[in-house]
């Protein structure tokens, strides 16, 4: 009791980011350090790329993504956006509105947005930075 509702929402947002696995890709070095990246560095995007038949993608800086969005604009985008692999956009689309509000409040609480991750590299072009290779979808017979 007596807790500030905004702080409760921020804590819930942090929890959702954690169990949602978003840091695994969107926070530099998260998997490699067994998740030991300080919260102050979370969600600034990553230079570790993912190469596959649809090109090489870099997890975007989510602080920058929400920087100029109202909470309602964020909810609208999160429920409809589609991105290239390995972004699990279909999982984000399924998130409930209250949860999306909480994660918005959490990202906004993180402070300086930092810089954007490297640009997408089209299929067939070399990715200069470290990257993982992901297969295409299973072939149908
Ligand atoms: C397996 C890695 C991975 C995970 C897990 C992941 N993402 Fe992503 N995400 C990406 C990549 C890579 C992109 C960029 C895709 C592209 O370039 O099309 C991206 C793009 C996005 C974008 C669009 C950003 C923009 O600037 O257009 C949003 C929003 C986003 N992710 C949110 C999330 C949230 C929230 C979670 C957790 C529920 C999450 N992502 C989990 C890899 C991931």
JSON list of C-alpha atoms and ligand atoms in Angstrom, two decimals:
[
{"chain": "A", "resi": 1, "resn": "UNK", "atom": "CA", "xyz": [0.00, 0.00, 0.00]},
{"chain": "A", "resi": 2, "resn": "UNK", "atom": "CA", "xyz": [1.02, 3.60, -0.47]},
{"chain": "A", "resi": 3, "resn": "UNK", "atom": "CA", "xyz": [3.14, 2.58, -3.46]},
{"chain": "A", "resi": 4, "resn": "UNK", "atom": "CA", "xyz": [3.25, 4.94, -6.39]},
{"chain": "A", "resi": 5, "resn": "UNK", "atom": "CA", "xyz": [1.24, 3.31, -9.23]},
{"chain": "A", "resi": 6, "resn": "UNK", "atom": "CA", "xyz": [3.79, 4.53, -11.79]},
{"chain": "A", "resi": 7, "resn": "UNK", "atom": "CA", "xyz": [6.58, 2.71, -9.97]},
{"chain": "A", "resi": 8, "resn": "UNK", "atom": "CA", "xyz": [4.49, -0.45, -9.79]},
{"chain": "A", "resi": 9, "resn": "UNK", "atom": "CA", "xyz": [3.92, -0.24, -13.53]},
{"chain": "A", "resi": 10, "resn": "UNK", "atom": "CA", "xyz": [7.63, 0.25, -14.19]},
{"chain": "A", "resi": 11, "resn": "UNK", "atom": "CA", "xyz": [8.45, -2.80, -12.06]},
{"chain": "A", "resi": 12, "resn": "UNK", "atom": "CA", "xyz": [5.88, -4.83, -13.98]},
{"chain": "A", "resi": 13, "resn": "UNK", "atom": "CA", "xyz": [7.39, -3.63, -17.27]},
{"chain": "A", "resi": 14, "resn": "UNK", "atom": "CA", "xyz": [10.86, -4.72, -16.15]},
{"chain": "A", "resi": 15, "resn": "UNK", "atom": "CA", "xyz": [9.46, -8.12, -15.22]},
{"chain": "A", "resi": 16, "resn": "UNK", "atom": "CA", "xyz": [7.75, -8.49, -18.62]},
{"chain": "A", "resi": 17, "resn": "UNK", "atom": "CA", "xyz": [10.92, -7.55, -20.49]},
{"chain": "A", "resi": 18, "resn": "UNK", "atom": "CA", "xyz": [12.80, -10.14, -18.48]},
{"chain": "A", "resi": 19, "resn": "UNK", "atom": "CA", "xyz": [10.45, -13.06, -18.96]},
{"chain": "A", "resi": 20, "resn": "UNK", "atom": "CA", "xyz": [9.64, -11.93, -22.52]},
{"chain": "A", "resi": 21, "resn": "UNK", "atom": "CA", "xyz": [13.28, -12.53, -23.46]},
{"chain": "A", "resi": 22, "resn": "UNK", "atom": "CA", "xyz": [13.57, -9.13, -25.15]},
{"chain": "A", "resi": 23, "resn": "UNK", "atom": "CA", "xyz": [16.98, -8.41, -23.59]},
{"chain": "A", "resi": 24, "resn": "UNK", "atom": "CA", "xyz": [18.39, -11.58, -25.12]},
{"chain": "A", "resi": 25, "resn": "UNK", "atom": "CA", "xyz": [18.54, -9.77, -28.43]},
{"chain": "A", "resi": 26, "resn": "UNK", "atom": "CA", "xyz": [17.92, -6.07, -27.76]},
{"chain": "A", "resi": 27, "resn": "UNK", "atom": "CA", "xyz": [20.59, -5.67, -25.05]},
{"chain": "A", "resi": 28, "resn": "UNK", "atom": "CA", "xyz": [24.26, -5.88, -26.06]},
{"chain": "A", "resi": 29, "resn": "UNK", "atom": "CA", "xyz": [26.06, -8.87, -24.53]},
{"chain": "A", "resi": 30, "resn": "UNK", "atom": "CA", "xyz": [23.06, -10.13, -22.55]},
{"chain": "A", "resi": 31, "resn": "UNK", "atom": "CA", "xyz": [23.23, -13.81, -23.50]},
{"chain": "A", "resi": 32, "resn": "UNK", "atom": "CA", "xyz": [27.04, -13.86, -23.46]},
{"chain": "A", "resi": 33, "resn": "UNK", "atom": "CA", "xyz": [27.11, -12.54, -19.86]},
{"chain": "A", "resi": 34, "resn": "UNK", "atom": "CA", "xyz": [24.37, -14.82, -18.48]},
{"chain": "A", "resi": 35, "resn": "UNK", "atom": "CA", "xyz": [22.10, -11.81, -18.24]},
{"chain": "A", "resi": 36, "resn": "UNK", "atom": "CA", "xyz": [24.51, -9.76, -16.11]},
{"chain": "A", "resi": 37, "resn": "UNK", "atom": "CA", "xyz": [24.10, -6.45, -17.90]},
{"chain": "A", "resi": 38, "resn": "UNK", "atom": "CA", "xyz": [23.15, -3.51, -15.66]},
{"chain": "A", "resi": 39, "resn": "UNK", "atom": "CA", "xyz": [19.61, -2.23, -16.19]},
{"chain": "A", "resi": 40, "resn": "UNK", "atom": "CA", "xyz": [21.10, 1.15, -17.16]},
{"chain": "A", "resi": 41, "resn": "UNK", "atom": "CA", "xyz": [22.35, -0.52, -20.37]},
{"chain": "A", "resi": 42, "resn": "UNK", "atom": "CA", "xyz": [19.22, -2.47, -21.27]},
{"chain": "A", "resi": 43, "resn": "UNK", "atom": "CA", "xyz": [17.42, -2.22, -24.61]},
{"chain": "A", "resi": 44, "resn": "UNK", "atom": "CA", "xyz": [19.85, 0.03, -26.46]},
{"chain": "A", "resi": 45, "resn": "UNK", "atom": "CA", "xyz": [19.98, -2.42, -29.38]},
{"chain": "A", "resi": 46, "resn": "UNK", "atom": "CA", "xyz": [22.82, -4.69, -30.42]},
{"chain": "A", "resi": 47, "resn": "UNK", "atom": "CA", "xyz": [25.67, -4.94, -32.92]},
{"chain": "A", "resi": 48, "resn": "UNK", "atom": "CA", "xyz": [25.33, -8.73, -32.98]},
{"chain": "A", "resi": 49, "resn": "UNK", "atom": "CA", "xyz": [23.59, -9.52, -36.26]},
{"chain": "A", "resi": 50, "resn": "UNK", "atom": "CA", "xyz": [21.37, -12.33, -37.48]},
{"chain": "A", "resi": 51, "resn": "UNK", "atom": "CA", "xyz": [22.02, -13.52, -41.06]},
{"chain": "A", "resi": 52, "resn": "UNK", "atom": "CA", "xyz": [19.65, -15.62, -43.11]},
{"chain": "A", "resi": 53, "resn": "UNK", "atom": "CA", "xyz": [17.90, -15.84, -46.45]},
{"chain": "A", "resi": 54, "resn": "UNK", "atom": "CA", "xyz": [16.18, -12.52, -45.69]},
{"chain": "A", "resi": 55, "resn": "UNK", "atom": "CA", "xyz": [19.38, -10.62, -45.01]},
{"chain": "A", "resi": 56, "resn": "UNK", "atom": "CA", "xyz": [21.14, -9.58, -41.80]},
{"chain": "A", "resi": 57, "resn": "UNK", "atom": "CA", "xyz": [19.18, -7.81, -39.09]},
{"chain": "A", "resi": 58, "resn": "UNK", "atom": "CA", "xyz": [20.35, -6.07, -35.96]},
{"chain": "A", "resi": 59, "resn": "UNK", "atom": "CA", "xyz": [18.09, -5.83, -32.89]},
{"chain": "A", "resi": 60, "resn": "UNK", "atom": "CA", "xyz": [16.96, -2.22, -32.81]},
{"chain": "A", "resi": 61, "resn": "UNK", "atom": "CA", "xyz": [17.38, 0.30, -30.04]},
{"chain": "A", "resi": 62, "resn": "UNK", "atom": "CA", "xyz": [14.00, 0.14, -28.30]},
{"chain": "A", "resi": 63, "resn": "UNK", "atom": "CA", "xyz": [14.64, 3.33, -26.33]},
{"chain": "A", "resi": 64, "resn": "UNK", "atom": "CA", "xyz": [14.86, 5.19, -29.63]},
{"chain": "A", "resi": 65, "resn": "UNK", "atom": "CA", "xyz": [11.84, 3.36, -30.99]},
{"chain": "A", "resi": 66, "resn": "UNK", "atom": "CA", "xyz": [9.55, 4.71, -28.24]},
{"chain": "A", "resi": 67, "resn": "UNK", "atom": "CA", "xyz": [11.28, 8.08, -27.91]},
{"chain": "A", "resi": 68, "resn": "UNK", "atom": "CA", "xyz": [8.75, 10.04, -29.95]},
{"chain": "A", "resi": 69, "resn": "UNK", "atom": "CA", "xyz": [5.73, 7.76, -29.44]},
{"chain": "A", "resi": 70, "resn": "UNK", "atom": "CA", "xyz": [2.83, 8.34, -27.06]},
{"chain": "A", "resi": 71, "resn": "UNK", "atom": "CA", "xyz": [1.75, 5.27, -25.12]},
{"chain": "A", "resi": 72, "resn": "UNK", "atom": "CA", "xyz": [-1.26, 4.84, -27.42]},
{"chain": "A", "resi": 73, "resn": "UNK", "atom": "CA", "xyz": [0.93, 5.04, -30.54]},
{"chain": "A", "resi": 74, "resn": "UNK", "atom": "CA", "xyz": [3.24, 2.44, -29.01]},
{"chain": "A", "resi": 75, "resn": "UNK", "atom": "CA", "xyz": [0.32, 0.08, -28.31]},
{"chain": "A", "resi": 76, "resn": "UNK", "atom": "CA", "xyz": [-0.97, 0.51, -31.86]},
{"chain": "A", "resi": 77, "resn": "UNK", "atom": "CA", "xyz": [2.46, -0.28, -33.34]},
{"chain": "A", "resi": 78, "resn": "UNK", "atom": "CA", "xyz": [3.24, -3.15, -30.97]},
{"chain": "A", "resi": 79, "resn": "UNK", "atom": "CA", "xyz": [-0.06, -4.85, -31.82]},
{"chain": "A", "resi": 80, "resn": "UNK", "atom": "CA", "xyz": [0.42, -4.59, -35.58]},
{"chain": "A", "resi": 81, "resn": "UNK", "atom": "CA", "xyz": [4.13, -4.43, -36.42]},
{"chain": "A", "resi": 82, "resn": "UNK", "atom": "CA", "xyz": [5.86, -7.08, -38.52]},
{"chain": "A", "resi": 83, "resn": "UNK", "atom": "CA", "xyz": [9.62, -7.33, -38.80]},
{"chain": "A", "resi": 84, "resn": "UNK", "atom": "CA", "xyz": [12.25, -9.64, -40.30]},
{"chain": "A", "resi": 85, "resn": "UNK", "atom": "CA", "xyz": [13.65, -12.69, -38.47]},
{"chain": "A", "resi": 86, "resn": "UNK", "atom": "CA", "xyz": [14.53, -13.37, -35.79]},
{"chain": "A", "resi": 87, "resn": "UNK", "atom": "CA", "xyz": [12.28, -10.67, -34.24]},
{"chain": "A", "resi": 88, "resn": "UNK", "atom": "CA", "xyz": [9.30, -12.57, -32.77]},
{"chain": "A", "resi": 89, "resn": "UNK", "atom": "CA", "xyz": [6.85, -9.82, -33.76]},
{"chain": "A", "resi": 90, "resn": "UNK", "atom": "CA", "xyz": [3.93, -12.27, -33.50]},
{"chain": "A", "resi": 91, "resn": "UNK", "atom": "CA", "xyz": [4.68, -12.64, -29.77]},
{"chain": "A", "resi": 92, "resn": "UNK", "atom": "CA", "xyz": [4.73, -8.87, -29.32]},
{"chain": "A", "resi": 93, "resn": "UNK", "atom": "CA", "xyz": [1.46, -8.55, -31.30]},
{"chain": "A", "resi": 94, "resn": "UNK", "atom": "CA", "xyz": [-0.17, -10.91, -28.77]},
{"chain": "A", "resi": 95, "resn": "UNK", "atom": "CA", "xyz": [0.75, -8.85, -25.71]},
{"chain": "A", "resi": 96, "resn": "UNK", "atom": "CA", "xyz": [-2.18, -7.40, -23.74]},
{"chain": "A", "resi": 97, "resn": "UNK", "atom": "CA", "xyz": [-2.71, -3.65, -23.67]},
{"chain": "A", "resi": 98, "resn": "UNK", "atom": "CA", "xyz": [-1.95, -3.35, -19.92]},
{"chain": "A", "resi": 99, "resn": "UNK", "atom": "CA", "xyz": [1.30, -5.23, -20.39]},
{"chain": "A", "resi": 100, "resn": "UNK", "atom": "CA", "xyz": [2.25, -3.01, -23.33]},
{"chain": "A", "resi": 101, "resn": "UNK", "atom": "CA", "xyz": [1.57, 0.05, -21.16]},
{"chain": "A", "resi": 102, "resn": "UNK", "atom": "CA", "xyz": [3.84, -1.35, -18.44]},
{"chain": "A", "resi": 103, "resn": "UNK", "atom": "CA", "xyz": [6.72, -2.07, -20.81]},
{"chain": "A", "resi": 104, "resn": "UNK", "atom": "CA", "xyz": [6.36, 1.40, -22.36]},
{"chain": "A", "resi": 105, "resn": "UNK", "atom": "CA", "xyz": [6.66, 2.98, -18.90]},
{"chain": "A", "resi": 106, "resn": "UNK", "atom": "CA", "xyz": [9.68, 0.84, -18.17]},
{"chain": "A", "resi": 107, "resn": "UNK", "atom": "CA", "xyz": [11.55, 1.77, -21.36]},
{"chain": "A", "resi": 108, "resn": "UNK", "atom": "CA", "xyz": [10.75, 5.43, -20.83]},
{"chain": "A", "resi": 109, "resn": "UNK", "atom": "CA", "xyz": [12.20, 5.20, -17.30]},
{"chain": "A", "resi": 110, "resn": "UNK", "atom": "CA", "xyz": [15.58, 4.03, -18.64]},
{"chain": "A", "resi": 111, "resn": "UNK", "atom": "CA", "xyz": [16.93, 7.43, -19.57]},
{"chain": "A", "resi": 112, "resn": "UNK", "atom": "CA", "xyz": [19.20, 8.39, -22.44]},
{"chain": "A", "resi": 113, "resn": "UNK", "atom": "CA", "xyz": [18.29, 6.54, -25.63]},
{"chain": "A", "resi": 114, "resn": "UNK", "atom": "CA", "xyz": [21.85, 6.06, -26.91]},
{"chain": "A", "resi": 115, "resn": "UNK", "atom": "CA", "xyz": [22.61, 5.32, -30.55]},
{"chain": "A", "resi": 116, "resn": "UNK", "atom": "CA", "xyz": [20.91, 3.14, -33.16]},
{"chain": "A", "resi": 117, "resn": "UNK", "atom": "CA", "xyz": [22.15, -0.35, -33.98]},
{"chain": "A", "resi": 118, "resn": "UNK", "atom": "CA", "xyz": [23.67, -1.05, -37.44]},
{"chain": "A", "resi": 119, "resn": "UNK", "atom": "CA", "xyz": [21.41, -0.87, -40.48]},
{"chain": "A", "resi": 120, "resn": "UNK", "atom": "CA", "xyz": [19.82, -3.93, -42.04]},
{"chain": "A", "resi": 121, "resn": "UNK", "atom": "CA", "xyz": [22.02, -5.62, -44.68]},
{"chain": "A", "resi": 122, "resn": "UNK", "atom": "CA", "xyz": [20.13, -7.02, -47.71]},
{"chain": "A", "resi": 123, "resn": "UNK", "atom": "CA", "xyz": [20.28, -10.73, -48.63]},
{"chain": "A", "resi": 124, "resn": "UNK", "atom": "CA", "xyz": [23.46, -11.86, -50.40]},
{"chain": "A", "resi": 125, "resn": "UNK", "atom": "CA", "xyz": [25.66, -9.12, -48.94]},
{"chain": "A", "resi": 126, "resn": "UNK", "atom": "CA", "xyz": [28.36, -9.88, -46.37]},
{"chain": "A", "resi": 127, "resn": "UNK", "atom": "CA", "xyz": [27.78, -8.87, -42.76]},
{"chain": "A", "resi": 128, "resn": "UNK", "atom": "CA", "xyz": [31.06, -7.37, -41.48]},
{"chain": "A", "resi": 129, "resn": "UNK", "atom": "CA", "xyz": [30.25, -7.67, -37.78]},
{"chain": "A", "resi": 130, "resn": "UNK", "atom": "CA", "xyz": [29.79, -10.78, -35.65]},
{"chain": "A", "resi": 131, "resn": "UNK", "atom": "CA", "xyz": [26.56, -12.55, -36.46]},
{"chain": "A", "resi": 132, "resn": "UNK", "atom": "CA", "xyz": [24.66, -15.80, -36.10]},
{"chain": "A", "resi": 133, "resn": "UNK", "atom": "CA", "xyz": [23.36, -17.66, -39.12]},
{"chain": "A", "resi": 134, "resn": "UNK", "atom": "CA", "xyz": [19.72, -18.65, -39.10]},
{"chain": "A", "resi": 135, "resn": "UNK", "atom": "CA", "xyz": [18.11, -21.08, -41.55]},
{"chain": "A", "resi": 136, "resn": "UNK", "atom": "CA", "xyz": [15.15, -20.24, -43.75]},
{"chain": "A", "resi": 137, "resn": "UNK", "atom": "CA", "xyz": [11.69, -21.66, -43.12]},
{"chain": "A", "resi": 138, "resn": "UNK", "atom": "CA", "xyz": [11.27, -25.42, -43.53]},
{"chain": "A", "resi": 139, "resn": "UNK", "atom": "CA", "xyz": [10.77, -26.38, -47.19]},
{"chain": "A", "resi": 140, "resn": "UNK", "atom": "CA", "xyz": [7.34, -27.71, -48.05]},
{"chain": "A", "resi": 141, "resn": "UNK", "atom": "CA", "xyz": [7.26, -30.99, -49.97]},
{"chain": "B", "resi": 1, "resn": "LIG", "atom": "C1", "xyz": [15.69, -13.42, -31.21]},
{"chain": "B", "resi": 1, "resn": "LIG", "atom": "C2", "xyz": [16.01, -11.99, -31.13]},
{"chain": "B", "resi": 1, "resn": "LIG", "atom": "C3", "xyz": [14.92, -11.04, -30.71]},
{"chain": "B", "resi": 1, "resn": "LIG", "atom": "C4", "xyz": [14.08, -11.12, -29.62]},
{"chain": "B", "resi": 1, "resn": "LIG", "atom": "C5", "xyz": [13.98, -12.24, -28.58]},
{"chain": "B", "resi": 1, "resn": "LIG", "atom": "C6", "xyz": [13.27, -9.92, -29.63]},
{"chain": "B", "resi": 1, "resn": "LIG", "atom": "N1", "xyz": [13.61, -9.13, -30.70]},
{"chain": "B", "resi": 1, "resn": "LIG", "atom": "FE1", "xyz": [12.74, -7.38, -31.22]},
{"chain": "B", "resi": 1, "resn": "LIG", "atom": "N2", "xyz": [13.89, -7.28, -32.92]},
{"chain": "B", "resi": 1, "resn": "LIG", "atom": "C7", "xyz": [14.90, -8.16, -33.22]},
{"chain": "B", "resi": 1, "resn": "LIG", "atom": "C8", "xyz": [15.50, -7.77, -34.48]},
{"chain": "B", "resi": 1, "resn": "LIG", "atom": "C9", "xyz": [16.66, -8.46, -35.17]},
{"chain": "B", "resi": 1, "resn": "LIG", "atom": "C10", "xyz": [14.80, -6.63, -34.92]},
{"chain": "B", "resi": 1, "resn": "LIG", "atom": "C11", "xyz": [15.01, -5.87, -36.24]},
{"chain": "B", "resi": 1, "resn": "LIG", "atom": "C12", "xyz": [14.25, -6.63, -37.34]},
{"chain": "B", "resi": 1, "resn": "LIG", "atom": "C13", "xyz": [14.36, -6.02, -38.71]},
{"chain": "B", "resi": 1, "resn": "LIG", "atom": "O1", "xyz": [15.37, -5.36, -39.01]},
{"chain": "B", "resi": 1, "resn": "LIG", "atom": "O2", "xyz": [13.41, -6.18, -39.51]},
{"chain": "B", "resi": 1, "resn": "LIG", "atom": "C14", "xyz": [13.79, -6.36, -33.91]},
{"chain": "B", "resi": 1, "resn": "LIG", "atom": "C15", "xyz": [12.88, -5.32, -33.98]},
{"chain": "B", "resi": 1, "resn": "LIG", "atom": "C16", "xyz": [12.00, -4.96, -32.95]},
{"chain": "B", "resi": 1, "resn": "LIG", "atom": "C17", "xyz": [11.12, -3.83, -32.96]},
{"chain": "B", "resi": 1, "resn": "LIG", "atom": "C18", "xyz": [10.97, -2.83, -34.10]},
{"chain": "B", "resi": 1, "resn": "LIG", "atom": "C19", "xyz": [11.96, -1.71, -33.85]},
{"chain": "B", "resi": 1, "resn": "LIG", "atom": "C20", "xyz": [12.11, -0.75, -35.00]},
{"chain": "B", "resi": 1, "resn": "LIG", "atom": "O3", "xyz": [12.91, 0.22, -34.84]},
{"chain": "B", "resi": 1, "resn": "LIG", "atom": "O4", "xyz": [11.49, -0.91, -36.05]},
{"chain": "B", "resi": 1, "resn": "LIG", "atom": "C21", "xyz": [10.45, -3.82, -31.76]},
{"chain": "B", "resi": 1, "resn": "LIG", "atom": "C22", "xyz": [9.43, -2.78, -31.28]},
{"chain": "B", "resi": 1, "resn": "LIG", "atom": "C23", "xyz": [10.91, -4.94, -30.99]},
{"chain": "B", "resi": 1, "resn": "LIG", "atom": "N3", "xyz": [11.85, -5.62, -31.75]},
{"chain": "B", "resi": 1, "resn": "LIG", "atom": "C24", "xyz": [10.49, -5.25, -29.71]},
{"chain": "B", "resi": 1, "resn": "LIG", "atom": "C25", "xyz": [10.80, -6.43, -29.04]},
{"chain": "B", "resi": 1, "resn": "LIG", "atom": "C26", "xyz": [10.23, -6.82, -27.76]},
{"chain": "B", "resi": 1, "resn": "LIG", "atom": "C27", "xyz": [9.29, -5.96, -26.92]},
{"chain": "B", "resi": 1, "resn": "LIG", "atom": "C28", "xyz": [10.72, -8.06, -27.49]},
{"chain": "B", "resi": 1, "resn": "LIG", "atom": "C29", "xyz": [10.37, -8.96, -26.31]},
{"chain": "B", "resi": 1, "resn": "LIG", "atom": "C30", "xyz": [8.96, -9.30, -26.19]},
{"chain": "B", "resi": 1, "resn": "LIG", "atom": "C31", "xyz": [11.60, -8.43, -28.59]},
{"chain": "B", "resi": 1, "resn": "LIG", "atom": "N4", "xyz": [11.63, -7.42, -29.51]},
{"chain": "B", "resi": 1, "resn": "LIG", "atom": "C32", "xyz": [12.30, -9.62, -28.68]},
{"chain": "B", "resi": 1, "resn": "LIG", "atom": "C33", "xyz": [15.29, -9.27, -32.49]},
{"chain": "B", "resi": 1, "resn": "LIG", "atom": "C34", "xyz": [14.63, -9.77, -31.37]}
]
